[in-house]
């Protein structure tokens, strides 16, 4: 079975540009999570969805960040406008059920110049 | 509120030596506890998890962890390190009611030949 799929794997952009990260969860999973990983702050949960509905976005750093899940097989994390401090690795993960193991995608490495 | 503390951001062992990575948690309700491993340029993978069954949990690649309620610990061990074990290891905690998994800061394991 395919795991969690993320695209792009690498993104280099200039400050002020819009960035869209994409995630396809494992088929049948009903929870989807977006994380950010940096050396300074470690792994941070940004937002999670249950059955395509955002449940908790308290980890979203500011209004420049937004996430959507239009259907069970696709989610996006958008940053507009991007800033150099947004440079990080962004992970998507999915799980089956509230207590299920989270399966992580390979991540998107974002560099904002 | 839940929290997890990993003692030691870096651990170095010789090949064939015992691996011990320390994790202490704080939770007001019975916890679920996890160890994840992250290899370079990859997402996190579940090594093992404790969900209130046996206190000694065996995971993949020869790793195991013991839940000690009295010490609020969930240390990860492996009797004999292999070069391929070099990676970053994350301890995580969630509670039996919720799912918001809290990750530790990670411990990077180095294995010397």
PDB file of C-alpha atoms in Angstrom:
ATOM      1  CA  UNK A   1       0.000   0.000   0.000  1.00  0.00           C
ATOM      2  CA  UNK A   2       1.173   3.523  -0.694  1.00  0.00           C
ATOM      3  CA  UNK A   3       1.991   5.537   2.372  1.00  0.00           C
ATOM      4  CA  UNK A   4       1.309   9.195   2.927  1.00  0.00           C
ATOM      5  CA  UNK A   5       2.316  11.156  -0.143  1.00  0.00           C
ATOM      6  CA  UNK A   6       3.560  14.709  -0.009  1.00  0.00           C
ATOM      7  CA  UNK A   7       4.490  17.107  -2.759  1.00  0.00           C
ATOM      8  CA  UNK A   8       6.668  18.813  -3.557  1.00  0.00           C
ATOM      9  CA  UNK A   9       9.584  17.211  -1.693  1.00  0.00           C
ATOM     10  CA  UNK A  10      11.589  20.406  -1.904  1.00  0.00           C
ATOM     11  CA  UNK A  11      10.483  23.983  -2.425  1.00  0.00           C
ATOM     12  CA  UNK A  12      12.629  27.078  -2.739  1.00  0.00           C
ATOM     13  CA  UNK A  13      10.832  30.378  -2.990  1.00  0.00           C
ATOM     14  CA  UNK A  14      11.349  34.054  -2.374  1.00  0.00           C
ATOM     15  CA  UNK A  15       9.938  36.014   0.505  1.00  0.00           C
ATOM     16  CA  UNK A  16       6.426  37.224  -0.201  1.00  0.00           C
ATOM     17  CA  UNK A  17       5.499  34.417  -2.550  1.00  0.00           C
ATOM     18  CA  UNK A  18       2.627  32.030  -1.952  1.00  0.00           C
ATOM     19  CA  UNK A  19       3.567  28.437  -1.123  1.00  0.00           C
ATOM     20  CA  UNK A  20       1.224  25.461  -1.329  1.00  0.00           C
ATOM     21  CA  UNK A  21       2.122  22.107   0.158  1.00  0.00           C
ATOM     22  CA  UNK A  22       0.102  19.033  -0.717  1.00  0.00           C
ATOM     23  CA  UNK A  23      -0.703  15.796   1.052  1.00  0.00           C
ATOM     24  CA  UNK A  24      -2.483  12.598   0.163  1.00  0.00           C
ATOM     25  CA  UNK A  25      -3.238  10.524   3.278  1.00  0.00           C
ATOM     26  CA  UNK A  26      -3.425   6.767   3.440  1.00  0.00           C
ATOM     27  CA  UNK A  27      -6.713   5.577   2.003  1.00  0.00           C
ATOM     28  CA  UNK A  28      -9.268   4.905   4.723  1.00  0.00           C
ATOM     29  CA  UNK A  29      -7.596   7.034   7.369  1.00  0.00           C
ATOM     30  CA  UNK A  30      -9.934   9.544   8.966  1.00  0.00           C
ATOM     31  CA  UNK A  31      -7.426  11.809  10.705  1.00  0.00           C
ATOM     32  CA  UNK A  32      -4.892  14.050   9.008  1.00  0.00           C
ATOM     33  CA  UNK A  33      -2.212  16.126  10.703  1.00  0.00           C
ATOM     34  CA  UNK A  34       0.181  18.841   9.557  1.00  0.00           C
ATOM     35  CA  UNK A  35       3.463  19.266  11.444  1.00  0.00           C
ATOM     36  CA  UNK A  36       6.416  21.604  11.116  1.00  0.00           C
ATOM     37  CA  UNK A  37       9.929  20.589  12.117  1.00  0.00           C
ATOM     38  CA  UNK A  38      12.783  23.020  12.758  1.00  0.00           C
ATOM     39  CA  UNK A  39      16.039  22.753  14.636  1.00  0.00           C
ATOM     40  CA  UNK A  40      14.976  25.450  17.060  1.00  0.00           C
ATOM     41  CA  UNK A  41      11.436  24.329  17.835  1.00  0.00           C
ATOM     42  CA  UNK A  42      11.455  20.622  17.061  1.00  0.00           C
ATOM     43  CA  UNK A  43       8.266  18.985  15.804  1.00  0.00           C
ATOM     44  CA  UNK A  44       5.155  21.132  16.146  1.00  0.00           C
ATOM     45  CA  UNK A  45       1.568  20.173  15.381  1.00  0.00           C
ATOM     46  CA  UNK A  46       0.016  22.895  13.245  1.00  0.00           C
ATOM     47  CA  UNK A  47      -3.486  21.613  12.568  1.00  0.00           C
ATOM     48  CA  UNK A  48      -5.447  18.400  12.358  1.00  0.00           C
ATOM     49  CA  UNK A  49      -8.582  17.242  10.556  1.00  0.00           C
ATOM     50  CA  UNK A  50     -11.134  14.552  11.277  1.00  0.00           C
ATOM     51  CA  UNK A  51     -13.218  13.391   8.334  1.00  0.00           C
ATOM     52  CA  UNK A  52     -12.073  16.462   6.372  1.00  0.00           C
ATOM     53  CA  UNK A  53     -13.162  18.882   9.103  1.00  0.00           C
ATOM     54  CA  UNK A  54     -10.528  21.022  10.860  1.00  0.00           C
ATOM     55  CA  UNK A  55     -10.670  20.221  14.557  1.00  0.00           C
ATOM     56  CA  UNK A  56      -7.806  22.147  16.114  1.00  0.00           C
ATOM     57  CA  UNK A  57      -5.753  24.811  14.391  1.00  0.00           C
ATOM     58  CA  UNK A  58      -4.265  26.280  17.541  1.00  0.00           C
ATOM     59  CA  UNK A  59      -0.799  25.392  16.345  1.00  0.00           C
ATOM     60  CA  UNK A  60      -1.010  27.465  13.190  1.00  0.00           C
ATOM     61  CA  UNK A  61       1.549  30.208  13.754  1.00  0.00           C
ATOM     62  CA  UNK A  62      -0.363  33.084  12.223  1.00  0.00           C
ATOM     63  CA  UNK A  63      -2.960  34.108   9.671  1.00  0.00           C
ATOM     64  CA  UNK A  64      -0.498  33.689   6.837  1.00  0.00           C
ATOM     65  CA  UNK A  65      -0.977  29.944   7.263  1.00  0.00           C
ATOM     66  CA  UNK A  66      -4.118  28.168   6.129  1.00  0.00           C
ATOM     67  CA  UNK A  67      -5.040  24.531   5.571  1.00  0.00           C
ATOM     68  CA  UNK A  68      -7.857  22.834   3.760  1.00  0.00           C
ATOM     69  CA  UNK A  69      -9.067  19.317   3.218  1.00  0.00           C
ATOM     70  CA  UNK A  70     -11.617  19.353   0.397  1.00  0.00           C
ATOM     71  CA  UNK A  71     -11.978  15.562   0.387  1.00  0.00           C
ATOM     72  CA  UNK A  72     -10.739  12.464   2.168  1.00  0.00           C
ATOM     73  CA  UNK A  73      -7.777  12.001  -0.131  1.00  0.00           C
ATOM     74  CA  UNK A  74      -6.276  15.469  -0.344  1.00  0.00           C
ATOM     75  CA  UNK A  75      -5.145  18.299   1.890  1.00  0.00           C
ATOM     76  CA  UNK A  76      -3.193  21.501   1.361  1.00  0.00           C
ATOM     77  CA  UNK A  77      -1.202  23.774   3.613  1.00  0.00           C
ATOM     78  CA  UNK A  78      -0.790  27.252   2.232  1.00  0.00           C
ATOM     79  CA  UNK A  79       1.510  30.060   3.323  1.00  0.00           C
ATOM     80  CA  UNK A  80       0.760  33.502   1.934  1.00  0.00           C
ATOM     81  CA  UNK A  81       2.903  35.544   2.000  1.00  0.00           C
ATOM     82  CA  UNK A  82       5.894  33.407   2.885  1.00  0.00           C
ATOM     83  CA  UNK A  83       8.733  34.653   5.099  1.00  0.00           C
ATOM     84  CA  UNK A  84      12.274  33.351   5.680  1.00  0.00           C
ATOM     85  CA  UNK A  85      11.310  32.185   9.190  1.00  0.00           C
ATOM     86  CA  UNK A  86       8.840  29.767   7.593  1.00  0.00           C
ATOM     87  CA  UNK A  87      11.775  27.713   6.318  1.00  0.00           C
ATOM     88  CA  UNK A  88      11.348  24.239   7.779  1.00  0.00           C
ATOM     89  CA  UNK A  89      10.370  20.689   6.946  1.00  0.00           C
ATOM     90  CA  UNK A  90       6.609  20.255   6.832  1.00  0.00           C
ATOM     91  CA  UNK A  91       5.187  16.803   7.492  1.00  0.00           C
ATOM     92  CA  UNK A  92       1.759  15.421   6.855  1.00  0.00           C
ATOM     93  CA  UNK A  93       0.583  12.381   8.809  1.00  0.00           C
ATOM     94  CA  UNK A  94      -2.603  10.343   8.851  1.00  0.00           C
ATOM     95  CA  UNK A  95      -4.166   7.814  11.182  1.00  0.00           C
ATOM     96  CA  UNK A  96      -7.161   5.544  11.490  1.00  0.00           C
ATOM     97  CA  UNK A  97      -9.141   6.550  14.516  1.00  0.00           C
ATOM     98  CA  UNK A  98      -8.440   8.862  17.358  1.00  0.00           C
ATOM     99  CA  UNK A  99      -5.870   6.586  18.947  1.00  0.00           C
ATOM    100  CA  UNK A 100      -4.384   5.116  15.837  1.00  0.00           C
ATOM    101  CA  UNK A 101      -0.742   5.181  14.951  1.00  0.00           C
ATOM    102  CA  UNK A 102       0.215   8.200  12.907  1.00  0.00           C
ATOM    103  CA  UNK A 103       1.890   7.471   9.589  1.00  0.00           C
ATOM    104  CA  UNK A 104       4.114  10.247   8.360  1.00  0.00           C
ATOM    105  CA  UNK A 105       4.877  11.327   4.833  1.00  0.00           C
ATOM    106  CA  UNK A 106       8.440  12.036   3.694  1.00  0.00           C
ATOM    107  CA  UNK A 107       8.035  15.761   4.266  1.00  0.00           C
ATOM    108  CA  UNK A 108       8.407  18.911   2.214  1.00  0.00           C
ATOM    109  CA  UNK A 109      11.622  20.835   2.789  1.00  0.00           C
ATOM    110  CA  UNK A 110      10.776  24.522   2.380  1.00  0.00           C
ATOM    111  CA  UNK A 111      13.356  27.249   1.996  1.00  0.00           C
ATOM    112  CA  UNK A 112      12.179  30.841   1.826  1.00  0.00           C
ATOM    113  CA  UNK A 113      14.880  33.238   0.678  1.00  0.00           C
TER     114      UNK A 113
ATOM    115  CA  UNK B   1      -1.396  19.098  30.489  1.00  0.00           C
ATOM    116  CA  UNK B   2       0.796  16.470  28.973  1.00  0.00           C
ATOM    117  CA  UNK B   3       4.482  16.817  28.330  1.00  0.00           C
ATOM    118  CA  UNK B   4       7.419  14.657  27.419  1.00  0.00           C
ATOM    119  CA  UNK B   5      11.098  15.146  28.151  1.00  0.00           C
ATOM    120  CA  UNK B   6      13.906  13.348  26.406  1.00  0.00           C
ATOM    121  CA  UNK B   7      17.154  13.405  28.334  1.00  0.00           C
ATOM    122  CA  UNK B   8      20.110  14.022  26.078  1.00  0.00           C
ATOM    123  CA  UNK B   9      19.847  15.582  22.653  1.00  0.00           C
ATOM    124  CA  UNK B  10      22.736  13.400  21.463  1.00  0.00           C
ATOM    125  CA  UNK B  11      23.776   9.897  22.466  1.00  0.00           C
ATOM    126  CA  UNK B  12      26.816   8.114  21.110  1.00  0.00           C
ATOM    127  CA  UNK B  13      27.452   4.374  21.459  1.00  0.00           C
ATOM    128  CA  UNK B  14      29.820   1.866  19.930  1.00  0.00           C
ATOM    129  CA  UNK B  15      28.557  -0.771  17.569  1.00  0.00           C
ATOM    130  CA  UNK B  16      27.454  -3.771  19.632  1.00  0.00           C
ATOM    131  CA  UNK B  17      26.920  -1.752  22.798  1.00  0.00           C
ATOM    132  CA  UNK B  18      23.686  -1.228  24.667  1.00  0.00           C
ATOM    133  CA  UNK B  19      21.450   1.572  23.465  1.00  0.00           C
ATOM    134  CA  UNK B  20      19.499   3.473  26.129  1.00  0.00           C
ATOM    135  CA  UNK B  21      17.442   6.516  25.202  1.00  0.00           C
ATOM    136  CA  UNK B  22      15.594   8.163  28.049  1.00  0.00           C
ATOM    137  CA  UNK B  23      12.080   9.536  28.065  1.00  0.00           C
ATOM    138  CA  UNK B  24       9.991  10.886  30.936  1.00  0.00           C
ATOM    139  CA  UNK B  25       6.427  11.993  30.577  1.00  0.00           C
ATOM    140  CA  UNK B  26       3.808  13.926  32.430  1.00  0.00           C
ATOM    141  CA  UNK B  27       0.141  13.116  32.079  1.00  0.00           C
ATOM    142  CA  UNK B  28      -2.873  13.582  34.297  1.00  0.00           C
ATOM    143  CA  UNK B  29      -4.603  10.556  32.809  1.00  0.00           C
ATOM    144  CA  UNK B  30      -3.315   7.149  31.742  1.00  0.00           C
ATOM    145  CA  UNK B  31      -1.093   7.805  28.786  1.00  0.00           C
ATOM    146  CA  UNK B  32      -0.418   6.270  25.455  1.00  0.00           C
ATOM    147  CA  UNK B  33       3.320   6.366  24.793  1.00  0.00           C
ATOM    148  CA  UNK B  34       5.214   6.062  21.550  1.00  0.00           C
ATOM    149  CA  UNK B  35       8.715   5.921  20.182  1.00  0.00           C
ATOM    150  CA  UNK B  36       9.279   7.053  16.626  1.00  0.00           C
ATOM    151  CA  UNK B  37      12.482   6.952  14.570  1.00  0.00           C
ATOM    152  CA  UNK B  38      13.472   9.409  11.865  1.00  0.00           C
ATOM    153  CA  UNK B  39      16.187   8.558   9.371  1.00  0.00           C
ATOM    154  CA  UNK B  40      17.840  11.378   7.428  1.00  0.00           C
ATOM    155  CA  UNK B  41      15.540  13.063   4.943  1.00  0.00           C
ATOM    156  CA  UNK B  42      12.611  10.863   5.876  1.00  0.00           C
ATOM    157  CA  UNK B  43       9.439  11.143   7.886  1.00  0.00           C
ATOM    158  CA  UNK B  44       8.915   9.596  11.298  1.00  0.00           C
ATOM    159  CA  UNK B  45       8.228   5.878  11.598  1.00  0.00           C
ATOM    160  CA  UNK B  46       6.646   4.170  14.560  1.00  0.00           C
ATOM    161  CA  UNK B  47       9.042   1.928  16.496  1.00  0.00           C
ATOM    162  CA  UNK B  48       6.661   0.851  19.233  1.00  0.00           C
ATOM    163  CA  UNK B  49       3.773   2.022  21.372  1.00  0.00           C
ATOM    164  CA  UNK B  50       2.347   1.417  24.822  1.00  0.00           C
ATOM    165  CA  UNK B  51      -1.430   1.430  25.191  1.00  0.00           C
ATOM    166  CA  UNK B  52      -1.978   0.067  28.719  1.00  0.00           C
ATOM    167  CA  UNK B  53      -1.400  -3.595  27.981  1.00  0.00           C
ATOM    168  CA  UNK B  54       1.959  -5.185  28.808  1.00  0.00           C
ATOM    169  CA  UNK B  55       4.408  -2.757  30.385  1.00  0.00           C
ATOM    170  CA  UNK B  56       7.312  -4.121  28.345  1.00  0.00           C
ATOM    171  CA  UNK B  57       6.718  -3.315  24.726  1.00  0.00           C
ATOM    172  CA  UNK B  58       8.696  -4.840  21.893  1.00  0.00           C
ATOM    173  CA  UNK B  59       9.077  -2.961  18.667  1.00  0.00           C
ATOM    174  CA  UNK B  60      10.764  -3.272  15.332  1.00  0.00           C
ATOM    175  CA  UNK B  61      14.494  -3.654  14.733  1.00  0.00           C
ATOM    176  CA  UNK B  62      15.117  -5.190  18.156  1.00  0.00           C
ATOM    177  CA  UNK B  63      14.059  -2.171  20.187  1.00  0.00           C
ATOM    178  CA  UNK B  64      11.937  -2.363  23.295  1.00  0.00           C
ATOM    179  CA  UNK B  65      10.667   0.016  25.943  1.00  0.00           C
ATOM    180  CA  UNK B  66       9.335  -0.420  29.446  1.00  0.00           C
ATOM    181  CA  UNK B  67       6.530   1.643  30.903  1.00  0.00           C
ATOM    182  CA  UNK B  68       7.264   2.488  34.548  1.00  0.00           C
ATOM    183  CA  UNK B  69       4.395   4.377  36.079  1.00  0.00           C
ATOM    184  CA  UNK B  70       6.184   5.022  39.373  1.00  0.00           C
ATOM    185  CA  UNK B  71       9.026   6.707  37.526  1.00  0.00           C
ATOM    186  CA  UNK B  72       6.850   8.224  34.764  1.00  0.00           C
ATOM    187  CA  UNK B  73       9.372   6.851  32.327  1.00  0.00           C
ATOM    188  CA  UNK B  74       9.331   5.050  29.004  1.00  0.00           C
ATOM    189  CA  UNK B  75      12.994   4.473  28.152  1.00  0.00           C
ATOM    190  CA  UNK B  76      13.958   2.871  24.843  1.00  0.00           C
ATOM    191  CA  UNK B  77      16.601   0.145  24.784  1.00  0.00           C
ATOM    192  CA  UNK B  78      18.328  -2.172  22.375  1.00  0.00           C
ATOM    193  CA  UNK B  79      20.880  -4.741  23.584  1.00  0.00           C
ATOM    194  CA  UNK B  80      23.315  -4.351  20.708  1.00  0.00           C
ATOM    195  CA  UNK B  81      23.619  -1.268  18.522  1.00  0.00           C
ATOM    196  CA  UNK B  82      24.021  -1.552  14.795  1.00  0.00           C
ATOM    197  CA  UNK B  83      25.336   1.097  12.449  1.00  0.00           C
ATOM    198  CA  UNK B  84      21.928   1.250  10.800  1.00  0.00           C
ATOM    199  CA  UNK B  85      20.389   2.413  14.101  1.00  0.00           C
ATOM    200  CA  UNK B  86      21.955   5.841  13.675  1.00  0.00           C
ATOM    201  CA  UNK B  87      18.971   8.178  13.462  1.00  0.00           C
ATOM    202  CA  UNK B  88      16.897  10.577  15.519  1.00  0.00           C
ATOM    203  CA  UNK B  89      14.457   9.116  18.008  1.00  0.00           C
ATOM    204  CA  UNK B  90      11.340  10.814  19.301  1.00  0.00           C
ATOM    205  CA  UNK B  91       9.325   9.912  22.354  1.00  0.00           C
ATOM    206  CA  UNK B  92       5.667  10.974  22.281  1.00  0.00           C
ATOM    207  CA  UNK B  93       2.682  10.940  24.615  1.00  0.00           C
ATOM    208  CA  UNK B  94      -1.039  11.188  24.113  1.00  0.00           C
ATOM    209  CA  UNK B  95      -3.830  10.450  26.526  1.00  0.00           C
ATOM    210  CA  UNK B  96      -6.444   7.762  26.320  1.00  0.00           C
ATOM    211  CA  UNK B  97      -9.149  10.310  25.737  1.00  0.00           C
ATOM    212  CA  UNK B  98      -7.588  12.607  23.239  1.00  0.00           C
ATOM    213  CA  UNK B  99      -5.256  12.238  20.381  1.00  0.00           C
ATOM    214  CA  UNK B 100      -3.161  15.351  20.360  1.00  0.00           C
ATOM    215  CA  UNK B 101       0.175  13.642  20.481  1.00  0.00           C
ATOM    216  CA  UNK B 102       2.956  15.641  22.071  1.00  0.00           C
ATOM    217  CA  UNK B 103       6.445  14.888  20.771  1.00  0.00           C
ATOM    218  CA  UNK B 104       9.697  15.233  22.653  1.00  0.00           C
ATOM    219  CA  UNK B 105      12.589  17.247  21.303  1.00  0.00           C
ATOM    220  CA  UNK B 106      14.298  14.156  19.942  1.00  0.00           C
ATOM    221  CA  UNK B 107      17.549  12.344  20.664  1.00  0.00           C
ATOM    222  CA  UNK B 108      20.068  11.834  17.917  1.00  0.00           C
ATOM    223  CA  UNK B 109      21.806   8.469  18.168  1.00  0.00           C
ATOM    224  CA  UNK B 110      25.321   8.088  16.798  1.00  0.00           C
ATOM    225  CA  UNK B 111      26.827   4.614  16.394  1.00  0.00           C
ATOM    226  CA  UNK B 112      30.611   4.332  16.227  1.00  0.00           C
ATOM    227  CA  UNK B 113      32.344   1.509  14.425  1.00  0.00           C
TER     228      UNK B 113
END
